[in-house]
Tab-separated table of C-alpha atoms in Angstrom:
chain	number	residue	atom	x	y	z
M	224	UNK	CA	99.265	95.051	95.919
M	225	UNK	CA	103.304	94.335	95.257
M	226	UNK	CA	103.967	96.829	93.567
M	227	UNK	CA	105.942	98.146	95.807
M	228	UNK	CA	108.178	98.289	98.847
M	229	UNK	CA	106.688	98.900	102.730
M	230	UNK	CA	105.652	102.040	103.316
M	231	UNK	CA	108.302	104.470	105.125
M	232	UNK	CA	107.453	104.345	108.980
M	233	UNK	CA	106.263	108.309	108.367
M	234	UNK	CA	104.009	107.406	105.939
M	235	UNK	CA	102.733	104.033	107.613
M	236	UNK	CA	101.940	106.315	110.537
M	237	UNK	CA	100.193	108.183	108.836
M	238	UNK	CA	97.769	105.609	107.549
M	239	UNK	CA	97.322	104.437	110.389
M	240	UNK	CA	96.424	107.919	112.003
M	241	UNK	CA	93.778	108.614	109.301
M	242	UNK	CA	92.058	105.146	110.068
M	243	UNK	CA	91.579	106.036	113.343
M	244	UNK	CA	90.010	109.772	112.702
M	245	UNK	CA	87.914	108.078	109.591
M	246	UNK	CA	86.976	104.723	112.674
M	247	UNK	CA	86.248	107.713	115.055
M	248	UNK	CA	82.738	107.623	116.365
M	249	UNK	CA	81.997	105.267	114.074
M	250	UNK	CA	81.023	101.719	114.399
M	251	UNK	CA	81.607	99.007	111.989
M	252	UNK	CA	79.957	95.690	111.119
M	253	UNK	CA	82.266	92.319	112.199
M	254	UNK	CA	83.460	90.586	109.196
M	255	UNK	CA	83.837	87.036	109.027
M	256	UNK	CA	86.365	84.382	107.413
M	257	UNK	CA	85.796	83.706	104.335
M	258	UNK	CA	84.161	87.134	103.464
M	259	UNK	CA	85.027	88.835	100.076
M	260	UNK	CA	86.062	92.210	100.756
M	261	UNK	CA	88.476	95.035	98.923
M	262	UNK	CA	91.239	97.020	101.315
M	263	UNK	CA	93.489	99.512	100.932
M	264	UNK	CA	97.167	97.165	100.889
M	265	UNK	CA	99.844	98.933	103.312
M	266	UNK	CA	97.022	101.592	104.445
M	267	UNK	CA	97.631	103.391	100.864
M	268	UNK	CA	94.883	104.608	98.532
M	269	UNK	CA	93.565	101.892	96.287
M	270	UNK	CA	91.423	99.303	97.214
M	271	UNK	CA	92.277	95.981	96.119
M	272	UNK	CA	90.340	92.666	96.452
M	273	UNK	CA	91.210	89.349	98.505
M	274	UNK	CA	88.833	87.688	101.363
M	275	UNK	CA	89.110	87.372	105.131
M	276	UNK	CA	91.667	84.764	106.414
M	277	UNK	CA	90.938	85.726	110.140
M	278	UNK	CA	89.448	87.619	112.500
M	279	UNK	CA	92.342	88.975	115.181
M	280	UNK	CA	89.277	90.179	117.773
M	281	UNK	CA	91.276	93.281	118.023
M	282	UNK	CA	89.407	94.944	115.159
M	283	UNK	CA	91.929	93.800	112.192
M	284	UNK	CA	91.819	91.290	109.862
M	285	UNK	CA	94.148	88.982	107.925
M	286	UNK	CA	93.677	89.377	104.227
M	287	UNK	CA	94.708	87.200	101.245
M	288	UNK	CA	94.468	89.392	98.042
M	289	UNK	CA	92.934	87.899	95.068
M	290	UNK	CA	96.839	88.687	93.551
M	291	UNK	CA	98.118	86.020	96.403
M	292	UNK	CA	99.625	88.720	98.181
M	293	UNK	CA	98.681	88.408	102.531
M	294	UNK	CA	98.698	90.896	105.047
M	295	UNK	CA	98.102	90.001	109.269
M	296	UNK	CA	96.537	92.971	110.514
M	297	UNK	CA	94.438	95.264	108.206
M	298	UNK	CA	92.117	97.642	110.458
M	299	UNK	CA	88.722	97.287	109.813
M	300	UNK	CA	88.078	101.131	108.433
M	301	UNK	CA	90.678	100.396	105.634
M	302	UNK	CA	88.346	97.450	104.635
M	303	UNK	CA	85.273	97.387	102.512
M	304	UNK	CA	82.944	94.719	101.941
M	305	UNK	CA	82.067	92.967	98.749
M	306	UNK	CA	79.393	91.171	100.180
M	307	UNK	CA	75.732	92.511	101.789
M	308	UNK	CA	75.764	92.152	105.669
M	309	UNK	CA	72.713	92.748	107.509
M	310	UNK	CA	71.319	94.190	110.839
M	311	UNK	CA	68.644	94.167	113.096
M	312	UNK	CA	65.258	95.214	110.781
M	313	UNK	CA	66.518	94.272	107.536
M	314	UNK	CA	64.392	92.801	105.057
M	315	UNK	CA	65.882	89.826	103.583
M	316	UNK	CA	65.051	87.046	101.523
M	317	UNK	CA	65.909	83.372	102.971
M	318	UNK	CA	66.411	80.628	100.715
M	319	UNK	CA	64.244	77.939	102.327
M	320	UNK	CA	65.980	74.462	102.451
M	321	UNK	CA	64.070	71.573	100.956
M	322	UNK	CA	62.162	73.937	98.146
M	323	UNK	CA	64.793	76.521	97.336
M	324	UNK	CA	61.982	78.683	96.972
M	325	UNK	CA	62.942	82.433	98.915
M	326	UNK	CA	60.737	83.547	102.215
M	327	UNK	CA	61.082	87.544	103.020
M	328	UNK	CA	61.347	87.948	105.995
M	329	UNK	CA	63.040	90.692	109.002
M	330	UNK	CA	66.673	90.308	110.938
M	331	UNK	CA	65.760	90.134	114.465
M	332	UNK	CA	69.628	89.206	115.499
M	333	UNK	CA	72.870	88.529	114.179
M	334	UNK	CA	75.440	86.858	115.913
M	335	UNK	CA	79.073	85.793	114.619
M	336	UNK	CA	78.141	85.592	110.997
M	337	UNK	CA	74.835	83.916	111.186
M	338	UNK	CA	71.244	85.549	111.436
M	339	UNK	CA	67.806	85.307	113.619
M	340	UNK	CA	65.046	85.614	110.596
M	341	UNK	CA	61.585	86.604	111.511
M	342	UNK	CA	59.079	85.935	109.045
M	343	UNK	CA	56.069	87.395	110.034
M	344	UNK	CA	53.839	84.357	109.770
M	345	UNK	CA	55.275	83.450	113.464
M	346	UNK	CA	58.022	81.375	112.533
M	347	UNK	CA	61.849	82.610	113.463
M	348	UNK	CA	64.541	81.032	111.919
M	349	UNK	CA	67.673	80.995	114.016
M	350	UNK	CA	71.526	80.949	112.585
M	351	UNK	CA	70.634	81.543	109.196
M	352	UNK	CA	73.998	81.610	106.984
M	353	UNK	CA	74.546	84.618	104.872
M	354	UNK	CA	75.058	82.161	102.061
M	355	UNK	CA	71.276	82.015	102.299
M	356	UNK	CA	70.383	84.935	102.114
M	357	UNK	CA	70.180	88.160	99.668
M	358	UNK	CA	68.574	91.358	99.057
M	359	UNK	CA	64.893	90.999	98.286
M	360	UNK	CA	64.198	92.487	95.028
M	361	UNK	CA	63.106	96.389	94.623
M	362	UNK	CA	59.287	96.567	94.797
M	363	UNK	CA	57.565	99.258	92.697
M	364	UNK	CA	55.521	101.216	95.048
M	365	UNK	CA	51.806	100.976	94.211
M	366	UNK	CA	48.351	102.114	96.076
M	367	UNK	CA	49.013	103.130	100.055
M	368	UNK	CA	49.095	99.589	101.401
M	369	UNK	CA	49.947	97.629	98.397
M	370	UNK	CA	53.644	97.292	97.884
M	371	UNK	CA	54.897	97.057	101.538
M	372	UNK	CA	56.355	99.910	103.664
M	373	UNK	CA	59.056	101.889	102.216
């Protein structure tokens, strides 16, 4: 990201303006310290990659780039995540402690980083770390009712 100077106050402006018509009705997912993520350095074009440093609860984020450049207060539009994040009805796959073995299972709730698993059987796993937790694999669709919903 330094490779070169601030941008001009006009152009800075700018940025800023078309993060808040691209933010415009709609919403994005919270990101959390520690998160790898890519964002566009000064507001420009190109992403670049670094991880969240903090959460400002105004809707920006302090970023170190992977380059060891820093910047205090990156709006969340001009950020992308390099990392899956989750909602409500998700299918995920938990990594169960003890075994190590992976349990599918549903979101039911996240809350400041961590998740609410449900897992069908009965059992709900609460505060789940995303460091957990991935993707369940793609299932080939078979017979109706062999294979899971789609």
């Amino acid at each position: 990201p330094s490779q070169g100077a601030a941008l001009p106050p006009a152009a800075a402006a700018a940025a800023s303006a078309a993060a808040a018509a691209a933010a415009a009705g709609r919403r994005f997912t919270p990101l959390r310290t520690g998160m790898k993520v890519a964002a566009k350095y000064g507001g420009g074009a190109k992403y670049y990659p670094g991880v969240i440093t903090r959460d400002n609860g105004d809707d920006t984020y302090a970023i170190k780039y992977d380059d060891g450049d820093t910047e205090d207060a990156v709006k969340r539009p001009l950020i992308r995540t390099e990392e899956p994040i989750w909602s409500e009805g998700h299918s995920v796959e938990v990594r169960e402690a003890g075994t190590g073995r992976y349990l599918l299972g549903v979101v039911t709730r996240h809350n400041r980083g961590t998740f609410d698993v449900d897992f069908g059987d009965g059992r709900v796993e609460r505060r789940v770390g995303p460091e957990r937790m991935r993707e369940p694999p793609a299932r080939e669709s078979g017979p109706e009712g062999v294979g899971g919903e789609e």
